[in-house]
Short mmCIF file of C-alpha atoms and ligand atoms in Angstrom, two decimals:
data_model
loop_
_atom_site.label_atom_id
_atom_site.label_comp_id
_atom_site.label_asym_id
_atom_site.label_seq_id
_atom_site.Cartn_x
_atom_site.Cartn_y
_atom_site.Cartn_z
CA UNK A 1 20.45 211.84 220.82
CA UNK A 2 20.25 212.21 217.27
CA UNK A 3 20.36 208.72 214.95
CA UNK A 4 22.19 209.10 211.81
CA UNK A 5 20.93 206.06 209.03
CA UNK A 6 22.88 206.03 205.26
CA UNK A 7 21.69 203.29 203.16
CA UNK A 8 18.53 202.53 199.77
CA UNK A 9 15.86 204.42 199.60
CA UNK A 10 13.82 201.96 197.08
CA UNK A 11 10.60 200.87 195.12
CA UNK A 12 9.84 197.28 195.49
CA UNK A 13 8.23 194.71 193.87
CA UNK A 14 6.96 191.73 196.50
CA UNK A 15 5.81 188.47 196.17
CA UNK A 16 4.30 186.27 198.59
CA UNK A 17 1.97 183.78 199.29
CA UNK A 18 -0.06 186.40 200.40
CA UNK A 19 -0.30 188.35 197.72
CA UNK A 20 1.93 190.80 194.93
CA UNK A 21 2.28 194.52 195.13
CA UNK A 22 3.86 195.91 191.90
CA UNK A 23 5.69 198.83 193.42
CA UNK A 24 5.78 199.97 196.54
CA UNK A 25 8.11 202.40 198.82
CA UNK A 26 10.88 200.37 200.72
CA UNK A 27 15.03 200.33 200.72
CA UNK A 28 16.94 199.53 203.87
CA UNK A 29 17.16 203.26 205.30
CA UNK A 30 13.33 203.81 204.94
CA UNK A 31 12.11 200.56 207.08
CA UNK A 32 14.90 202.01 209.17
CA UNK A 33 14.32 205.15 209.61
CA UNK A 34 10.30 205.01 209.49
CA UNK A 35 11.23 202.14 212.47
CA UNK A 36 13.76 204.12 214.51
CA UNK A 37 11.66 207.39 214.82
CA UNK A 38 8.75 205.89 216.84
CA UNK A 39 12.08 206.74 219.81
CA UNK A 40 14.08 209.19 218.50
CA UNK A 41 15.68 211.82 215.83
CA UNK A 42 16.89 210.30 212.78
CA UNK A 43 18.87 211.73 209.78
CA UNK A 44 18.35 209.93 206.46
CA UNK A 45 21.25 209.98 204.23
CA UNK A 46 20.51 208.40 200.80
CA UNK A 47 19.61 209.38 197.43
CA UNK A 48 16.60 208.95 195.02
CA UNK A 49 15.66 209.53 191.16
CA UNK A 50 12.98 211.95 189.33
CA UNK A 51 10.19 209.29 189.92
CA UNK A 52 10.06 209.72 193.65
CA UNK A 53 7.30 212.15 194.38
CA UNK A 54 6.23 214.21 196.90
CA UNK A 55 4.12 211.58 198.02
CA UNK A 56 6.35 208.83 198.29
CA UNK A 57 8.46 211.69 200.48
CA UNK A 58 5.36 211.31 202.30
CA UNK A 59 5.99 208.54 204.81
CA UNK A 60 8.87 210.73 206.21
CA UNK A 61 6.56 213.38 207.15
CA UNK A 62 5.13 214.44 210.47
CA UNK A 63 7.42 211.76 211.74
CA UNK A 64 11.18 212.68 213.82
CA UNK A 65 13.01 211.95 210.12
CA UNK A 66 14.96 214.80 208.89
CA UNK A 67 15.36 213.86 204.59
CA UNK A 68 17.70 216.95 204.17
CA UNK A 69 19.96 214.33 203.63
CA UNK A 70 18.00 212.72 201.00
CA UNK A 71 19.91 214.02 197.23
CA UNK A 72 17.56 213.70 194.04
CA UNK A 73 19.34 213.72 191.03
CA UNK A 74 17.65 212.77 187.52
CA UNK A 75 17.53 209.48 186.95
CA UNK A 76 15.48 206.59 188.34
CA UNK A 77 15.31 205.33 191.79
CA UNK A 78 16.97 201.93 192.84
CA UNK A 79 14.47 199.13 192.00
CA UNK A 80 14.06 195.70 193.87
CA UNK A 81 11.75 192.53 193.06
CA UNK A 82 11.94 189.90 195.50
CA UNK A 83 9.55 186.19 195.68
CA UNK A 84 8.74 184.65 198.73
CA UNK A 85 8.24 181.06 199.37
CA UNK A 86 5.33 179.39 200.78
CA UNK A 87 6.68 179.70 204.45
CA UNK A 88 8.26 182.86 203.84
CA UNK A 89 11.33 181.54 205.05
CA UNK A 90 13.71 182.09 201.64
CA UNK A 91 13.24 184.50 199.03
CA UNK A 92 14.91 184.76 195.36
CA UNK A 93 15.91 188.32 194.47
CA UNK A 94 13.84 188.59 190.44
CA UNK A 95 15.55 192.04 189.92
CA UNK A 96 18.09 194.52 191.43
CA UNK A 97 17.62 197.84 189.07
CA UNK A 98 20.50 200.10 190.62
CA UNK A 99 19.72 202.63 188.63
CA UNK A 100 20.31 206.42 190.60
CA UNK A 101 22.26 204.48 193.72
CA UNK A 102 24.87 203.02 191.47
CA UNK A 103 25.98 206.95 191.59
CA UNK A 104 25.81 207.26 195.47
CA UNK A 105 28.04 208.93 197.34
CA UNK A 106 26.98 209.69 200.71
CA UNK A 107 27.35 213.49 201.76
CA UNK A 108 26.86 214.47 205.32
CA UNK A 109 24.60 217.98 205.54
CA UNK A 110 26.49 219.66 208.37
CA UNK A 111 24.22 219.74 210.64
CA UNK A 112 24.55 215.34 210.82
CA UNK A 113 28.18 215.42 211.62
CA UNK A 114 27.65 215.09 214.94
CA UNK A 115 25.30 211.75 215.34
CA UNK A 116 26.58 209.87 217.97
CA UNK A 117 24.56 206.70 216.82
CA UNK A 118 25.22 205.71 213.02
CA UNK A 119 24.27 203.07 211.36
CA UNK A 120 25.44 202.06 208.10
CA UNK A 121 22.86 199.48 205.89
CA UNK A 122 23.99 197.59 203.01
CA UNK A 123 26.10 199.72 201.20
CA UNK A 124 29.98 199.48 199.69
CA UNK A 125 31.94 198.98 202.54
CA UNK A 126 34.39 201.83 201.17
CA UNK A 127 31.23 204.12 201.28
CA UNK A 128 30.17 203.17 204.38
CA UNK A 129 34.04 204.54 205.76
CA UNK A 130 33.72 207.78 203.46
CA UNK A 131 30.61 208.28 205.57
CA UNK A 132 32.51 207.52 209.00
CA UNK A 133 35.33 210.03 207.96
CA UNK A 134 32.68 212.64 207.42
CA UNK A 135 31.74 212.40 211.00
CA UNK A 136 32.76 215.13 213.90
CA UNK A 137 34.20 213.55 216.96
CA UNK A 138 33.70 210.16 218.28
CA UNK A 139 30.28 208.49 217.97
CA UNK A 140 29.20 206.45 220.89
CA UNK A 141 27.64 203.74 218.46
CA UNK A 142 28.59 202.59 215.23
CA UNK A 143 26.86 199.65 213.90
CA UNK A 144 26.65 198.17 209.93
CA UNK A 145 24.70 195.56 208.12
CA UNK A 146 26.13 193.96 205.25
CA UNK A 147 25.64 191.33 201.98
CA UNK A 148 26.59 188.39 201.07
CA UNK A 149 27.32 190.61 197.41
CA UNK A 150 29.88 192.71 199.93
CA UNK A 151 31.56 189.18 201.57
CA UNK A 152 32.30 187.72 198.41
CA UNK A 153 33.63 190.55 196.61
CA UNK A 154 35.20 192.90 198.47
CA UNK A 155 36.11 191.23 201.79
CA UNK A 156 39.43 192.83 202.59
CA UNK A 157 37.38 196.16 202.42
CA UNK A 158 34.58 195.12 204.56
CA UNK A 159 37.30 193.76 207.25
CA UNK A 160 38.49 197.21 206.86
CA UNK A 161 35.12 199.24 207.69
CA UNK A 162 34.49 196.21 210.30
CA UNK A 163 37.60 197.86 212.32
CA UNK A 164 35.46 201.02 212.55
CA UNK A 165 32.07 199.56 213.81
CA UNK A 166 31.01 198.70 217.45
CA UNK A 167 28.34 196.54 216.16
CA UNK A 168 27.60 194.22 212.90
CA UNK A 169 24.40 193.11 212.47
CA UNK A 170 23.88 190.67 209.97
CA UNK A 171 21.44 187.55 209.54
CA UNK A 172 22.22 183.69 209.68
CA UNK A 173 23.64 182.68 206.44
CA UNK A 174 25.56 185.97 205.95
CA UNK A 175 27.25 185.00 209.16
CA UNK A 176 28.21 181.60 208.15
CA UNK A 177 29.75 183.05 204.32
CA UNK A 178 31.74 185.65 206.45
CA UNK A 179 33.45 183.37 208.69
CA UNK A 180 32.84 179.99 206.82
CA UNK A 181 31.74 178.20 209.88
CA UNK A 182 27.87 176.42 210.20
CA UNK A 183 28.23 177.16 214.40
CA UNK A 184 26.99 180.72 215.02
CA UNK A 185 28.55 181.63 217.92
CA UNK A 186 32.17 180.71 216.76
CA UNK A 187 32.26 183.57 214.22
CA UNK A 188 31.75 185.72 216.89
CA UNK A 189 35.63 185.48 218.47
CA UNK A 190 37.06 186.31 214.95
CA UNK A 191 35.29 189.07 214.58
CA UNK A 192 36.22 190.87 217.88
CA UNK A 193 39.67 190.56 216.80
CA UNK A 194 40.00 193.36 216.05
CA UNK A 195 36.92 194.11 214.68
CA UNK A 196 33.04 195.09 216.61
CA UNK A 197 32.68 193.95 219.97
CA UNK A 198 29.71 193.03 219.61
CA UNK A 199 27.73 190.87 216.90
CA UNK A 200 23.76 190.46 216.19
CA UNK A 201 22.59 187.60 213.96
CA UNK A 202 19.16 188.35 212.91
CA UNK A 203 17.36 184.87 212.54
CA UNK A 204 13.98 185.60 210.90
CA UNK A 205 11.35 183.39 212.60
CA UNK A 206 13.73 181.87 215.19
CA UNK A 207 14.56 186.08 216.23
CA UNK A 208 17.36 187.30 216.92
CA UNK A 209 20.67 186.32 219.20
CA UNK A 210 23.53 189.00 220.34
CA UNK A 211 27.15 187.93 221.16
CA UNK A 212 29.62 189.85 222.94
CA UNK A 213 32.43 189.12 225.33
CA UNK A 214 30.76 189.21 228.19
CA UNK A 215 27.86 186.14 226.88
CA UNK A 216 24.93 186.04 224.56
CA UNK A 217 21.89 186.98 224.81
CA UNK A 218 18.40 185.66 222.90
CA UNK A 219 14.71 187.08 221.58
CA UNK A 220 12.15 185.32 219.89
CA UNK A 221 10.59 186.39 217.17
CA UNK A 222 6.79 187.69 218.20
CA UNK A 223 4.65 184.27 217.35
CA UNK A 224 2.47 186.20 214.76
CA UNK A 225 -0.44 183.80 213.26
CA UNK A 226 -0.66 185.78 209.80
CA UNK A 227 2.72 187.07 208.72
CA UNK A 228 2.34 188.42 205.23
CA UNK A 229 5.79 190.05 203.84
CA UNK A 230 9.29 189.79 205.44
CA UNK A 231 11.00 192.47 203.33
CA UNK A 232 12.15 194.98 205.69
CA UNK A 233 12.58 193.06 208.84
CA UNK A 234 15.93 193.07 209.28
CA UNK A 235 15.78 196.98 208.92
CA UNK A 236 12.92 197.61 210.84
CA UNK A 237 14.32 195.31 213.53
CA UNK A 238 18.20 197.53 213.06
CA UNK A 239 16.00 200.79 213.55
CA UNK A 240 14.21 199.39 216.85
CA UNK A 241 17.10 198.36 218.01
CA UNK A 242 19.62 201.52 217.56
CA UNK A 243 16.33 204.04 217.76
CA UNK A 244 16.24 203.05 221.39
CA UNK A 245 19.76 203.02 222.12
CA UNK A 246 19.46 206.49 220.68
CA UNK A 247 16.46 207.00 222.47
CA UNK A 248 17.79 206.38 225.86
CA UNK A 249 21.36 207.81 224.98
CA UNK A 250 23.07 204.67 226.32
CA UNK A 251 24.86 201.83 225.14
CA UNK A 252 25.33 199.64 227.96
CA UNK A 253 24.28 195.81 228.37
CA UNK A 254 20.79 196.02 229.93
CA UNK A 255 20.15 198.71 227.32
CA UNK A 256 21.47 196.76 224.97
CA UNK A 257 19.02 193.83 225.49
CA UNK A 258 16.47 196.06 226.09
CA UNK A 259 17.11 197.63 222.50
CA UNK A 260 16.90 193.61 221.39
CA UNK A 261 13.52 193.38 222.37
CA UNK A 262 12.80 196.52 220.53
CA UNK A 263 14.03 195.31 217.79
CA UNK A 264 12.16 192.44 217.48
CA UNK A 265 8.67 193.97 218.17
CA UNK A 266 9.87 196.62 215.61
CA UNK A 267 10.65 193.46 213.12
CA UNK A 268 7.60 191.60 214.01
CA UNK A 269 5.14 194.72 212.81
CA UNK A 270 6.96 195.12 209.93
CA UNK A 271 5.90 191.39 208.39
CA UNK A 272 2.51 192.16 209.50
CA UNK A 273 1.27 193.72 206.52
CA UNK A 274 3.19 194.53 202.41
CA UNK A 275 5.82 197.21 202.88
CA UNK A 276 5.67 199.51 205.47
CA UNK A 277 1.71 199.53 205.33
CA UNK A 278 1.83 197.80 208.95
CA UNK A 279 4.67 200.68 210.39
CA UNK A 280 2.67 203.69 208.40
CA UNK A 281 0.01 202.92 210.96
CA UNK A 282 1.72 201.67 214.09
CA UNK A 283 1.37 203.88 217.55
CA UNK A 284 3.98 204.31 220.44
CA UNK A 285 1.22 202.59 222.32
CA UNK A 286 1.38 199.43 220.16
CA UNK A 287 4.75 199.05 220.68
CA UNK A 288 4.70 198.93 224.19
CA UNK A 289 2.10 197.07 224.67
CA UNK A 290 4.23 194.20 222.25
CA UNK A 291 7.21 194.94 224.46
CA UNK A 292 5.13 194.01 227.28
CA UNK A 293 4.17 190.82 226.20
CA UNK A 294 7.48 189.54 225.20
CA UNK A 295 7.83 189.89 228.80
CA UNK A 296 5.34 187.53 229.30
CA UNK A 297 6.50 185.48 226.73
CA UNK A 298 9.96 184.86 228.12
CA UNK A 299 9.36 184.76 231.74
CA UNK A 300 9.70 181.53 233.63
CA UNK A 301 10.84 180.50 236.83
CA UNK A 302 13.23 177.81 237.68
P1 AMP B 1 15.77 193.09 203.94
O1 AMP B 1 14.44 192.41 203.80
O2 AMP B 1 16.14 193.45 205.31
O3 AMP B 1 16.86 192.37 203.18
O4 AMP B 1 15.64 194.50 203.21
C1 AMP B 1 14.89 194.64 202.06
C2 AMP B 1 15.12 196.02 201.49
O5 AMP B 1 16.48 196.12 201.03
C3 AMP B 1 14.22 196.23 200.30
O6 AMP B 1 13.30 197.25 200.58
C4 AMP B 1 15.16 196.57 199.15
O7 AMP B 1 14.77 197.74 198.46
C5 AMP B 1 16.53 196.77 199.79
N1 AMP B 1 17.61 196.14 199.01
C6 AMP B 1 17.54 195.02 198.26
N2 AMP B 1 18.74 194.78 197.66
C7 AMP B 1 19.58 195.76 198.04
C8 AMP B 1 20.94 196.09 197.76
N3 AMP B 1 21.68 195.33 196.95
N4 AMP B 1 21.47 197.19 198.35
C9 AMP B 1 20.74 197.95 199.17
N5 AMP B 1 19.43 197.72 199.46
C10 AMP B 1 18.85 196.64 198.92
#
């Protein structure tokens, strides 16, 4: 089943204990897509400037990521600096150059109209419905990431989209601002109402937690003795987790916490190396063999 993804295409600028890279490929709907087409189709919507070459388009290639929905207009492409600190645990954002995406307005080539599996990264809520309209029929999964940018300015317009999505997957502190509670699993019940069903808190090191009527439901993080960069993680982890759902064209609860796992293995190679150096390289192989030891890593008997 075909995976639609709209959201930045980006160069970045990182910082982190572990070293600097000046510019380098990233945006929410690459780690995505790059993640999600180790297991299935995707179709990138986004849009990029006159400095994105045919190399940067590069990454996309010889991979299952269709860029026809990929618009370059003149312009520059959206920049992003971010620093790390020491544990890699918070990061300050030193510049956010919108630059080509403050233009974007997500158009659906025909042929994407009918992905049954969307999902919308950090975007304008309102864009993030145009792009819902545009969409033949009824998708079987619609899931969105937001800001904390998006909470605190235009929340009546995110509740809005919110109505629309199956899923919202968003990390810690994000879901504290949007339903200012500290408990985690409160925010949960006023979001079904009458909102996504289902909600995924992405916790960085401490992985990743999914709520839904019917209970919750936990991964680690991998334990990884080296991590190096974090940016991407919470994209890479969003395109394990709805590249498998995709994948295995089903959106039920054991798939569901299958998809988790996914997600975090997907997550946990992504911080492995600057960028999407450590994804560039990964094999199908790889990833089972990580999804195979998370097995290991949770089992216990009682
Ligand atoms: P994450 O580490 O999951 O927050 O994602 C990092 C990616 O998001 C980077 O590659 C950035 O290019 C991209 N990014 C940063 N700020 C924004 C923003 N305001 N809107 C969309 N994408 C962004």
């Amino acid at each position: 089943m075909s995976l639609l993804v709209v959201g930045s295409v980006a160069f970045d600028a990182i910082e982190s204990p572990h070293g600097k890279v000046e510019r380098t490929l990233g945006g929410a709907a690459t780690y995505f897509a790059v993640a999600a087409s180790f297991f299935t189709r995707v179709n990138l919507v986004g849009i990029v400037g006159e400095d994105f070459s045919d190399r940067d388009a590069a990454v996309f290639r010889g991979r299952k990521i269709d860029t026809d929905g990929l618009e370059r207009t003149p312009g520059k492409t959206f920049f992003w600096a971010g620093r790390y600190s020491q544990d890699l645990n918070d990061r300050v954002t030193l510049a956010t150059e919108l630059n080509v995406f403050a233009n974007f307005n997500p158009r659906l080539p025909e042929k994407y109209r009918s992905s049954k599996y969307i999902f919308l990264a950090n975007i304008d809520p309102k864009l993030q419905r145009s792009v819902l309209h545009q969409v033949n029929g009824r998708p079987r999964l619609v899931a969105l990431d937001t800001m904390n940018y998006w909470i605190e300015r235009t929340p009546a317009d995110l509740r809005e989209t919110l109505r629309h999505a199956n899923v919202l997957m968003i990390n810690d502190s994000e879901t504290r601002q949007l339903s200012s509670q500290h408990n985690l699993l409160r925010p949960a019940r006023q979001l079904f109402h009458p909102g996504p069903k289902t909600l995924i808190i992405k916790r960085g090191e401490h992985g990743a937690m999914m709520v839904h009527r019917d209970g919750v439901f936990c991964v680690p993080a991998f334990p990884l003795e080296e991590p190096h960069d974090p940016t991407g993680a919470g994209d890479s982890f969003a395109g394990g987790f709805m590249g498998y759902l995709a994948g295995c064209g089903s959106a039920k609860d054991a798939a569901l916490r299958r998809a988790m796992v996914y997600g975090s293995v997907m997550g946990s190679f992504a911080v492995e190396r600057f960028g999407l150096d450590r994804l560039r390289h990964l094999t199908r192989r790889e990833i089972n063999q990580r999804a195979r030891l998370f097995e290991r890593l949770t089992r216990f008997t009682l």
